[in-house]
Amino acid sequence: MLITTNPDDFGRQLIETEHDVARSNLDKGVEESALKSAINALAVQSATILNAIQAAELLHCSIDTLRRVSIDELPTYDGVGRSALYLKEDIEKYVRGRKRYAKRGTGLGSMAERSKPSPFVSDHNPADIALLQLKGS
């Protein structure tokens, strides 16, 4: 089953999903929960305003992890009561903003990008310089 983000195709897919699940209910005795989960999957993909559960599903994380994201990175909006709502476009911006630039498996970057540590020289140590000046005077 294809899932679309086009609102015009959403209605058509929703009806097709209901008919497919209804046919499978007759043939295989599948419960009504399969229909609800298929409709919920389509609704999450097409919705622009998401609750915390839907946003966590979209980000593939737990609700607790979602709540720990800084409000500067992922803004929330007041829903009914104390519920938080998320906009799908804000979630997409959040994911795009977390892009990795280093190649995978390279750690913090290649060794060529890092500067090599300079060896310790006692002449540059301020304490040693002060001791030398005290001995000389």
Short mmCIF file of N, CA, C and O in Angstrom, two decimals:
data_model
loop_
_atom_site.label_atom_id
_atom_site.label_comp_id
_atom_site.label_asym_id
_atom_site.label_seq_id
_atom_site.Cartn_x
_atom_site.Cartn_y
_atom_site.Cartn_z
N MET A 1 0.85 -1.17 0.00
CA MET A 1 0.00 0.00 0.00
C MET A 1 0.89 1.24 0.00
O MET A 1 1.75 1.39 0.84
N LEU A 2 0.68 2.10 -0.96
CA LEU A 2 1.40 3.36 -1.03
C LEU A 2 0.76 4.36 -0.08
O LEU A 2 -0.45 4.42 0.05
N ILE A 3 1.59 5.15 0.57
CA ILE A 3 1.08 6.20 1.44
C ILE A 3 1.45 7.53 0.80
O ILE A 3 2.60 7.74 0.44
N THR A 4 0.47 8.40 0.65
CA THR A 4 0.69 9.66 -0.03
C THR A 4 0.59 10.82 0.95
O THR A 4 -0.02 10.70 2.00
N THR A 5 1.21 11.92 0.58
CA THR A 5 1.06 13.15 1.35
C THR A 5 0.15 14.13 0.62
O THR A 5 -0.09 15.21 1.11
N ASN A 6 -0.33 13.75 -0.54
CA ASN A 6 -1.23 14.59 -1.32
C ASN A 6 -2.65 14.46 -0.74
O ASN A 6 -3.19 13.36 -0.67
N PRO A 7 -3.26 15.56 -0.33
CA PRO A 7 -4.60 15.48 0.29
C PRO A 7 -5.66 14.89 -0.64
O PRO A 7 -6.59 14.23 -0.18
N ASP A 8 -5.51 15.11 -1.96
CA ASP A 8 -6.50 14.57 -2.90
C ASP A 8 -6.44 13.05 -2.96
O ASP A 8 -7.46 12.37 -3.04
N ASP A 9 -5.23 12.52 -2.94
CA ASP A 9 -5.06 11.07 -3.00
C ASP A 9 -5.35 10.41 -1.67
O ASP A 9 -5.61 9.21 -1.61
N PHE A 10 -5.30 11.17 -0.57
CA PHE A 10 -5.51 10.59 0.75
C PHE A 10 -6.89 9.98 0.88
O PHE A 10 -7.05 8.86 1.37
N GLY A 11 -7.92 10.70 0.45
CA GLY A 11 -9.28 10.19 0.54
C GLY A 11 -9.47 8.91 -0.25
O GLY A 11 -10.10 7.96 0.22
N ARG A 12 -8.89 8.88 -1.45
CA ARG A 12 -8.99 7.69 -2.29
C ARG A 12 -8.29 6.51 -1.62
O ARG A 12 -8.84 5.41 -1.55
N GLN A 13 -7.10 6.74 -1.08
CA GLN A 13 -6.37 5.65 -0.42
C GLN A 13 -7.09 5.19 0.85
O GLN A 13 -7.06 4.01 1.18
N LEU A 14 -7.71 6.11 1.55
CA LEU A 14 -8.44 5.76 2.75
C LEU A 14 -9.59 4.82 2.43
O LEU A 14 -9.80 3.81 3.09
N ILE A 15 -10.33 5.14 1.37
CA ILE A 15 -11.45 4.29 0.96
C ILE A 15 -10.95 2.93 0.49
O ILE A 15 -11.51 1.89 0.84
N GLU A 16 -9.84 2.93 -0.29
CA GLU A 16 -9.27 1.66 -0.75
C GLU A 16 -8.82 0.81 0.43
O GLU A 16 -9.00 -0.41 0.44
N THR A 17 -8.21 1.44 1.44
CA THR A 17 -7.75 0.71 2.62
C THR A 17 -8.93 0.10 3.37
O THR A 17 -8.88 -1.05 3.80
N GLU A 18 -10.01 0.88 3.52
CA GLU A 18 -11.19 0.35 4.20
C GLU A 18 -11.76 -0.85 3.45
O GLU A 18 -12.13 -1.85 4.06
N HIS A 19 -11.81 -0.77 2.11
CA HIS A 19 -12.34 -1.89 1.33
C HIS A 19 -11.41 -3.11 1.41
O HIS A 19 -11.90 -4.23 1.54
N ASP A 20 -10.10 -2.88 1.36
CA ASP A 20 -9.16 -3.99 1.45
C ASP A 20 -9.27 -4.70 2.80
O ASP A 20 -9.28 -5.93 2.87
N VAL A 21 -9.34 -3.92 3.86
CA VAL A 21 -9.44 -4.52 5.20
C VAL A 21 -10.79 -5.20 5.37
O VAL A 21 -10.88 -6.27 5.97
N ALA A 22 -11.86 -4.62 4.82
CA ALA A 22 -13.19 -5.24 4.91
C ALA A 22 -13.19 -6.58 4.20
O ALA A 22 -13.74 -7.57 4.70
N ARG A 23 -12.55 -6.64 3.01
CA ARG A 23 -12.45 -7.91 2.28
C ARG A 23 -11.65 -8.93 3.08
O ARG A 23 -11.99 -10.10 3.15
N SER A 24 -10.54 -8.49 3.69
CA SER A 24 -9.73 -9.42 4.46
C SER A 24 -10.45 -9.87 5.72
O SER A 24 -10.23 -10.97 6.20
N ASN A 25 -11.33 -9.01 6.26
CA ASN A 25 -12.13 -9.41 7.42
C ASN A 25 -13.06 -10.55 7.05
O ASN A 25 -13.26 -11.49 7.82
N LEU A 26 -13.64 -10.47 5.86
CA LEU A 26 -14.54 -11.53 5.42
C LEU A 26 -13.77 -12.81 5.13
O LEU A 26 -14.21 -13.90 5.46
N ASP A 27 -12.58 -12.66 4.51
CA ASP A 27 -11.82 -13.83 4.11
C ASP A 27 -11.07 -14.47 5.26
O ASP A 27 -11.07 -15.69 5.42
N LYS A 28 -10.40 -13.67 6.08
CA LYS A 28 -9.48 -14.20 7.08
C LYS A 28 -9.95 -14.00 8.51
O LYS A 28 -9.32 -14.46 9.44
N GLY A 29 -10.99 -13.28 8.72
CA GLY A 29 -11.47 -13.03 10.07
C GLY A 29 -10.58 -12.06 10.84
O GLY A 29 -10.44 -12.15 12.04
N VAL A 30 -9.96 -11.09 10.14
CA VAL A 30 -9.08 -10.12 10.77
C VAL A 30 -9.91 -9.14 11.57
O VAL A 30 -10.99 -8.74 11.16
N GLU A 31 -9.42 -8.71 12.73
CA GLU A 31 -10.18 -7.82 13.59
C GLU A 31 -10.22 -6.40 13.06
O GLU A 31 -9.49 -6.03 12.16
N GLU A 32 -11.05 -5.59 13.67
CA GLU A 32 -11.24 -4.21 13.28
C GLU A 32 -10.02 -3.35 13.58
O GLU A 32 -9.84 -2.28 13.02
N SER A 33 -9.12 -3.80 14.46
CA SER A 33 -7.94 -3.03 14.82
C SER A 33 -7.00 -2.85 13.63
O SER A 33 -6.27 -1.87 13.55
N ALA A 34 -7.00 -3.79 12.69
CA ALA A 34 -6.16 -3.66 11.49
C ALA A 34 -6.61 -2.46 10.67
O ALA A 34 -5.78 -1.72 10.13
N LEU A 35 -7.91 -2.27 10.57
CA LEU A 35 -8.45 -1.11 9.86
C LEU A 35 -8.04 0.18 10.54
O LEU A 35 -7.60 1.13 9.90
N LYS A 36 -8.14 0.21 11.87
CA LYS A 36 -7.79 1.41 12.61
C LYS A 36 -6.31 1.74 12.48
O LYS A 36 -5.94 2.90 12.32
N SER A 37 -5.45 0.74 12.53
CA SER A 37 -4.02 1.01 12.40
C SER A 37 -3.66 1.47 11.00
O SER A 37 -2.79 2.34 10.82
N ALA A 38 -4.30 0.93 9.98
CA ALA A 38 -4.04 1.37 8.61
C ALA A 38 -4.50 2.81 8.40
O ALA A 38 -3.81 3.62 7.78
N ILE A 39 -5.65 3.14 8.95
CA ILE A 39 -6.16 4.51 8.84
C ILE A 39 -5.27 5.47 9.62
O ILE A 39 -4.96 6.57 9.15
N ASN A 40 -4.80 5.04 10.79
CA ASN A 40 -3.92 5.89 11.59
C ASN A 40 -2.60 6.15 10.87
O ASN A 40 -2.07 7.26 10.90
N ALA A 41 -2.06 5.13 10.20
CA ALA A 41 -0.81 5.31 9.46
C ALA A 41 -0.99 6.32 8.33
O ALA A 41 -0.13 7.17 8.10
N LEU A 42 -2.11 6.24 7.64
CA LEU A 42 -2.39 7.21 6.57
C LEU A 42 -2.60 8.60 7.15
O LEU A 42 -2.14 9.59 6.58
N ALA A 43 -3.29 8.69 8.28
CA ALA A 43 -3.57 9.99 8.88
C ALA A 43 -2.30 10.68 9.35
O ALA A 43 -2.13 11.88 9.17
N VAL A 44 -1.37 9.92 9.93
CA VAL A 44 -0.11 10.51 10.39
C VAL A 44 0.70 11.03 9.21
O VAL A 44 1.30 12.10 9.28
N GLN A 45 0.70 10.29 8.11
CA GLN A 45 1.48 10.71 6.95
C GLN A 45 0.91 11.97 6.31
O GLN A 45 1.65 12.78 5.76
N SER A 46 -0.40 12.16 6.36
CA SER A 46 -0.99 13.30 5.68
C SER A 46 -1.27 14.49 6.59
O SER A 46 -1.51 15.59 6.11
N ALA A 47 -1.22 14.30 7.89
CA ALA A 47 -1.56 15.38 8.83
C ALA A 47 -0.47 16.44 8.86
O ALA A 47 0.70 16.15 8.67
N THR A 48 -0.87 17.66 9.09
CA THR A 48 0.10 18.74 9.25
C THR A 48 0.23 19.15 10.71
O THR A 48 1.23 19.72 11.10
N ILE A 49 -0.79 18.85 11.52
CA ILE A 49 -0.75 19.10 12.96
C ILE A 49 -0.76 17.74 13.65
O ILE A 49 -1.66 16.94 13.44
N LEU A 50 0.26 17.49 14.47
CA LEU A 50 0.42 16.19 15.11
C LEU A 50 0.41 16.32 16.62
O LEU A 50 0.91 17.31 17.16
N ASN A 51 -0.13 15.31 17.29
CA ASN A 51 -0.01 15.28 18.74
C ASN A 51 1.34 14.64 19.09
O ASN A 51 2.10 14.24 18.20
N ALA A 52 1.62 14.51 20.38
CA ALA A 52 2.93 14.00 20.80
C ALA A 52 3.16 12.56 20.35
O ALA A 52 4.26 12.19 19.95
N ILE A 53 2.13 11.74 20.40
CA ILE A 53 2.27 10.34 20.00
C ILE A 53 2.60 10.24 18.52
O ILE A 53 3.50 9.51 18.11
N GLN A 54 1.87 10.99 17.70
CA GLN A 54 2.10 10.95 16.26
C GLN A 54 3.47 11.52 15.90
O GLN A 54 4.16 10.99 15.03
N ALA A 55 3.88 12.60 16.58
CA ALA A 55 5.20 13.19 16.31
C ALA A 55 6.31 12.22 16.69
O ALA A 55 7.31 12.09 15.97
N ALA A 56 6.14 11.52 17.80
CA ALA A 56 7.15 10.54 18.22
C ALA A 56 7.22 9.39 17.23
O ALA A 56 8.31 8.90 16.90
N GLU A 57 6.07 8.95 16.71
CA GLU A 57 6.07 7.89 15.69
C GLU A 57 6.78 8.35 14.43
O GLU A 57 7.53 7.60 13.81
N LEU A 58 6.55 9.60 14.05
CA LEU A 58 7.17 10.13 12.84
C LEU A 58 8.68 10.25 12.99
O LEU A 58 9.43 9.99 12.05
N LEU A 59 9.16 10.58 14.20
CA LEU A 59 10.59 10.69 14.46
C LEU A 59 11.22 9.36 14.87
O LEU A 59 12.43 9.29 15.08
N HIS A 60 10.41 8.33 15.04
CA HIS A 60 10.87 7.01 15.47
C HIS A 60 11.59 7.08 16.81
O HIS A 60 12.71 6.59 16.97
N CYS A 61 10.96 7.74 17.77
CA CYS A 61 11.52 7.85 19.11
C CYS A 61 10.38 7.75 20.11
O CYS A 61 9.21 7.69 19.75
N SER A 62 10.73 7.72 21.39
CA SER A 62 9.70 7.66 22.42
C SER A 62 9.17 9.07 22.69
O SER A 62 9.78 10.07 22.32
N ILE A 63 8.04 9.12 23.35
CA ILE A 63 7.44 10.42 23.70
C ILE A 63 8.34 11.16 24.68
O ILE A 63 8.49 12.38 24.59
N ASP A 64 8.97 10.43 25.58
CA ASP A 64 9.88 11.04 26.56
C ASP A 64 11.06 11.70 25.84
O ASP A 64 11.46 12.82 26.19
N THR A 65 11.62 11.02 24.85
CA THR A 65 12.73 11.60 24.08
C THR A 65 12.27 12.84 23.32
O THR A 65 12.98 13.84 23.25
N LEU A 66 11.07 12.78 22.77
CA LEU A 66 10.52 13.93 22.05
C LEU A 66 10.37 15.13 22.97
O LEU A 66 10.70 16.26 22.58
N ARG A 67 9.93 14.91 24.18
CA ARG A 67 9.74 16.02 25.13
C ARG A 67 11.06 16.63 25.58
O ARG A 67 11.10 17.76 26.03
N ARG A 68 12.15 15.88 25.48
CA ARG A 68 13.46 16.38 25.89
C ARG A 68 14.13 17.24 24.82
O ARG A 68 15.11 17.91 25.11
N VAL A 69 13.60 17.26 23.62
CA VAL A 69 14.16 18.10 22.56
C VAL A 69 13.91 19.56 22.92
O VAL A 69 12.81 19.94 23.33
N SER A 70 14.93 20.37 22.76
CA SER A 70 14.84 21.79 23.10
C SER A 70 13.74 22.47 22.28
O SER A 70 13.56 22.18 21.10
N ILE A 71 13.05 23.39 22.92
CA ILE A 71 11.97 24.11 22.22
C ILE A 71 12.53 25.02 21.12
O ILE A 71 11.82 25.38 20.20
N ASP A 72 13.82 25.38 21.24
CA ASP A 72 14.45 26.17 20.17
C ASP A 72 14.64 25.34 18.91
O ASP A 72 14.58 25.86 17.81
N GLU A 73 14.87 24.05 19.09
CA GLU A 73 15.07 23.16 17.95
C GLU A 73 13.75 22.68 17.35
O GLU A 73 13.61 22.57 16.14
N LEU A 74 12.80 22.35 18.22
CA LEU A 74 11.50 21.83 17.78
C LEU A 74 10.39 22.52 18.57
O LEU A 74 10.09 22.14 19.70
N PRO A 75 9.80 23.56 17.99
CA PRO A 75 8.76 24.31 18.73
C PRO A 75 7.49 23.48 18.92
O PRO A 75 7.17 22.62 18.11
N THR A 76 6.81 23.76 20.01
CA THR A 76 5.52 23.12 20.29
C THR A 76 4.45 24.21 20.34
O THR A 76 4.74 25.38 20.54
N TYR A 77 3.23 23.77 20.17
CA TYR A 77 2.09 24.68 20.18
C TYR A 77 1.09 24.17 21.20
O TYR A 77 0.97 22.97 21.41
N ASP A 78 0.38 25.08 21.85
CA ASP A 78 -0.60 24.70 22.87
C ASP A 78 -1.81 24.06 22.23
O ASP A 78 -2.41 24.62 21.31
N GLY A 79 -2.17 22.89 22.73
CA GLY A 79 -3.38 22.21 22.28
C GLY A 79 -4.46 22.39 23.32
O GLY A 79 -4.40 23.26 24.19
N VAL A 80 -5.45 21.54 23.25
CA VAL A 80 -6.53 21.58 24.22
C VAL A 80 -6.01 21.08 25.55
O VAL A 80 -5.32 20.06 25.63
N GLY A 81 -6.30 21.81 26.62
CA GLY A 81 -5.80 21.43 27.93
C GLY A 81 -4.30 21.67 28.01
O GLY A 81 -3.82 22.75 27.68
N ARG A 82 -3.57 20.67 28.46
CA ARG A 82 -2.12 20.81 28.59
C ARG A 82 -1.37 20.07 27.48
O ARG A 82 -0.17 19.86 27.59
N SER A 83 -2.06 19.65 26.46
CA SER A 83 -1.41 18.87 25.40
C SER A 83 -0.55 19.76 24.51
O SER A 83 -0.83 20.95 24.33
N ALA A 84 0.49 19.17 23.98
CA ALA A 84 1.39 19.87 23.07
C ALA A 84 1.14 19.37 21.66
O ALA A 84 0.93 18.18 21.43
N LEU A 85 1.15 20.28 20.72
CA LEU A 85 0.97 19.94 19.31
C LEU A 85 2.23 20.30 18.55
O LEU A 85 2.97 21.23 18.92
N TYR A 86 2.50 19.59 17.48
CA TYR A 86 3.68 19.80 16.64
C TYR A 86 3.24 19.96 15.20
O TYR A 86 2.27 19.33 14.76
N LEU A 87 3.94 20.81 14.46
CA LEU A 87 3.68 20.96 13.04
C LEU A 87 4.64 20.05 12.28
O LEU A 87 5.82 19.95 12.62
N LYS A 88 4.12 19.41 11.24
CA LYS A 88 4.94 18.48 10.47
C LYS A 88 6.13 19.20 9.84
O LYS A 88 7.23 18.67 9.77
N GLU A 89 5.92 20.43 9.38
CA GLU A 89 7.02 21.17 8.75
C GLU A 89 8.11 21.51 9.76
O GLU A 89 9.30 21.54 9.41
N ASP A 90 7.75 21.74 11.05
CA ASP A 90 8.75 21.98 12.09
C ASP A 90 9.57 20.72 12.34
O ASP A 90 10.78 20.78 12.57
N ILE A 91 8.91 19.56 12.30
CA ILE A 91 9.63 18.30 12.49
C ILE A 91 10.60 18.06 11.33
O ILE A 91 11.74 17.64 11.53
N GLU A 92 10.16 18.38 10.11
CA GLU A 92 11.05 18.23 8.96
C GLU A 92 12.25 19.16 9.05
O GLU A 92 13.38 18.78 8.75
N LYS A 93 12.04 20.40 9.49
CA LYS A 93 13.15 21.35 9.68
C LYS A 93 14.11 20.84 10.75
O LYS A 93 15.33 20.97 10.62
N TYR A 94 13.56 20.27 11.82
CA TYR A 94 14.39 19.74 12.91
C TYR A 94 15.28 18.60 12.40
O TYR A 94 16.47 18.57 12.69
N VAL A 95 14.70 17.71 11.62
CA VAL A 95 15.49 16.59 11.09
C VAL A 95 16.54 17.08 10.12
O VAL A 95 17.69 16.65 10.15
N ARG A 96 16.17 18.02 9.25
CA ARG A 96 17.15 18.56 8.29
C ARG A 96 18.27 19.32 8.99
O ARG A 96 19.40 19.33 8.54
N GLY A 97 17.97 19.96 10.11
CA GLY A 97 18.97 20.72 10.86
C GLY A 97 19.97 19.85 11.59
O GLY A 97 21.01 20.32 12.01
N ARG A 98 19.66 18.57 11.73
CA ARG A 98 20.56 17.65 12.44
C ARG A 98 21.43 16.86 11.47
O ARG A 98 21.95 15.81 11.80
N LYS A 99 21.64 17.38 10.28
CA LYS A 99 22.42 16.69 9.26
C LYS A 99 23.87 16.53 9.71
O LYS A 99 24.47 17.44 10.26
N ARG A 100 24.43 15.36 9.43
CA ARG A 100 25.83 15.10 9.74
C ARG A 100 26.67 15.44 8.53
O ARG A 100 26.33 15.10 7.41
N TYR A 101 27.77 16.11 8.77
CA TYR A 101 28.63 16.50 7.68
C TYR A 101 29.86 15.60 7.55
O TYR A 101 30.42 15.47 6.48
N ALA A 102 30.30 15.00 8.64
CA ALA A 102 31.45 14.10 8.58
C ALA A 102 30.99 12.75 8.04
O ALA A 102 29.86 12.34 8.22
N LYS A 103 31.89 12.07 7.37
CA LYS A 103 31.56 10.75 6.85
C LYS A 103 31.38 9.79 8.01
O LYS A 103 32.02 9.92 9.04
N ARG A 104 30.52 8.82 7.81
CA ARG A 104 30.27 7.84 8.86
C ARG A 104 31.51 6.99 9.09
O ARG A 104 32.22 6.65 8.17
N GLY A 105 31.71 6.65 10.33
CA GLY A 105 32.81 5.77 10.68
C GLY A 105 34.14 6.47 10.84
O GLY A 105 35.15 5.83 11.07
N THR A 106 34.16 7.79 10.73
CA THR A 106 35.42 8.50 10.83
C THR A 106 35.61 9.15 12.19
O THR A 106 36.60 9.83 12.41
N GLY A 107 34.69 8.98 13.08
CA GLY A 107 34.81 9.59 14.40
C GLY A 107 34.57 11.08 14.33
O GLY A 107 33.57 11.54 13.81
N LEU A 108 35.51 11.85 14.81
CA LEU A 108 35.34 13.31 14.85
C LEU A 108 35.85 13.99 13.59
O LEU A 108 35.88 15.19 13.51
N GLY A 109 36.26 13.25 12.63
CA GLY A 109 36.82 13.82 11.40
C GLY A 109 38.13 13.14 11.08
O GLY A 109 38.66 12.37 11.88
N SER A 110 38.65 13.38 9.92
CA SER A 110 39.89 12.71 9.54
C SER A 110 41.07 13.33 10.28
O SER A 110 41.03 14.47 10.73
N MET A 111 42.15 12.59 10.38
CA MET A 111 43.34 13.07 11.09
C MET A 111 43.96 14.29 10.40
O MET A 111 44.60 15.11 11.03
N ALA A 112 43.76 14.42 9.09
CA ALA A 112 44.32 15.56 8.37
C ALA A 112 43.67 16.86 8.82
O ALA A 112 44.30 17.92 8.77
N GLU A 113 42.42 16.80 9.27
CA GLU A 113 41.71 18.00 9.69
C GLU A 113 42.15 18.46 11.08
O GLU A 113 42.04 19.63 11.41
N ARG A 114 42.66 17.55 11.90
CA ARG A 114 43.05 17.89 13.26
C ARG A 114 44.49 18.38 13.30
O ARG A 114 45.34 17.88 12.60
N SER A 115 44.75 19.35 14.14
CA SER A 115 46.12 19.81 14.32
C SER A 115 46.84 18.88 15.28
O SER A 115 46.25 18.39 16.24
N LYS A 116 48.10 18.65 15.03
CA LYS A 116 48.87 17.77 15.89
C LYS A 116 49.29 18.55 17.14
O LYS A 116 49.59 19.74 17.06
N PRO A 117 49.32 17.89 18.27
CA PRO A 117 49.71 18.60 19.50
C PRO A 117 51.18 19.00 19.45
O PRO A 117 52.02 18.27 18.94
N SER A 118 51.46 20.17 19.98
CA SER A 118 52.85 20.63 20.01
C SER A 118 53.54 20.02 21.23
O SER A 118 52.92 19.86 22.28
N PRO A 119 54.83 19.69 21.10
CA PRO A 119 55.53 19.10 22.24
C PRO A 119 55.72 20.13 23.33
O PRO A 119 55.80 21.33 23.08
N PHE A 120 55.81 19.66 24.56
CA PHE A 120 55.99 20.55 25.70
C PHE A 120 57.43 21.06 25.73
O PHE A 120 58.37 20.29 25.65
N VAL A 121 57.56 22.36 25.81
CA VAL A 121 58.87 22.99 25.90
C VAL A 121 58.90 23.76 27.20
O VAL A 121 58.06 24.63 27.45
N SER A 122 59.91 23.49 28.03
CA SER A 122 59.95 24.13 29.34
C SER A 122 60.28 25.62 29.25
O SER A 122 60.01 26.37 30.17
N ASP A 123 60.89 26.07 28.13
CA ASP A 123 61.21 27.49 27.98
C ASP A 123 59.96 28.35 27.87
O ASP A 123 59.98 29.54 28.14
N HIS A 124 58.85 27.75 27.46
CA HIS A 124 57.61 28.50 27.28
C HIS A 124 56.72 28.46 28.50
O HIS A 124 55.69 29.12 28.53
N ASN A 125 57.10 27.71 29.50
CA ASN A 125 56.31 27.61 30.71
C ASN A 125 56.50 28.89 31.54
O ASN A 125 57.61 29.23 31.92
N PRO A 126 55.43 29.64 31.82
CA PRO A 126 55.57 30.90 32.56
C PRO A 126 56.19 30.73 33.94
O PRO A 126 56.93 31.60 34.41
N ALA A 127 55.93 29.62 34.61
CA ALA A 127 56.51 29.40 35.94
C ALA A 127 58.02 29.23 35.84
O ALA A 127 58.78 29.77 36.65
N ASP A 128 58.48 28.48 34.82
CA ASP A 128 59.92 28.29 34.64
C ASP A 128 60.60 29.61 34.26
O ASP A 128 61.71 29.90 34.72
N ILE A 129 59.96 30.41 33.45
CA ILE A 129 60.53 31.70 33.05
C ILE A 129 60.67 32.60 34.27
O ILE A 129 61.67 33.28 34.47
N ALA A 130 59.65 32.61 35.14
CA ALA A 130 59.69 33.43 36.35
C ALA A 130 60.80 32.96 37.29
O ALA A 130 61.53 33.79 37.89
N LEU A 131 61.01 31.66 37.41
CA LEU A 131 62.09 31.12 38.25
C LEU A 131 63.46 31.51 37.69
O LEU A 131 64.37 31.87 38.43
N LEU A 132 63.62 31.46 36.37
CA LEU A 132 64.87 31.83 35.75
C LEU A 132 65.17 33.32 35.98
O LEU A 132 66.30 33.72 36.19
N GLN A 133 64.13 34.14 35.91
CA GLN A 133 64.31 35.58 36.12
C GLN A 133 64.69 35.86 37.59
O GLN A 133 65.48 36.75 37.86
N LEU A 134 64.10 35.12 38.52
CA LEU A 134 64.45 35.32 39.93
C LEU A 134 65.89 34.89 40.23
O LEU A 134 66.59 35.52 41.00
N LYS A 135 66.33 33.81 39.60
CA LYS A 135 67.72 33.35 39.80
C LYS A 135 68.72 34.31 39.20
O LYS A 135 69.80 34.52 39.72
N GLY A 136 68.35 34.90 38.07
CA GLY A 136 69.26 35.81 37.37
C GLY A 136 69.39 37.15 38.05
O GLY A 136 70.40 37.84 37.95
N SER A 137 68.44 37.58 38.83
CA SER A 137 68.52 38.91 39.43
C SER A 137 69.10 38.92 40.80
O SER A 137 69.75 38.25 41.37
#
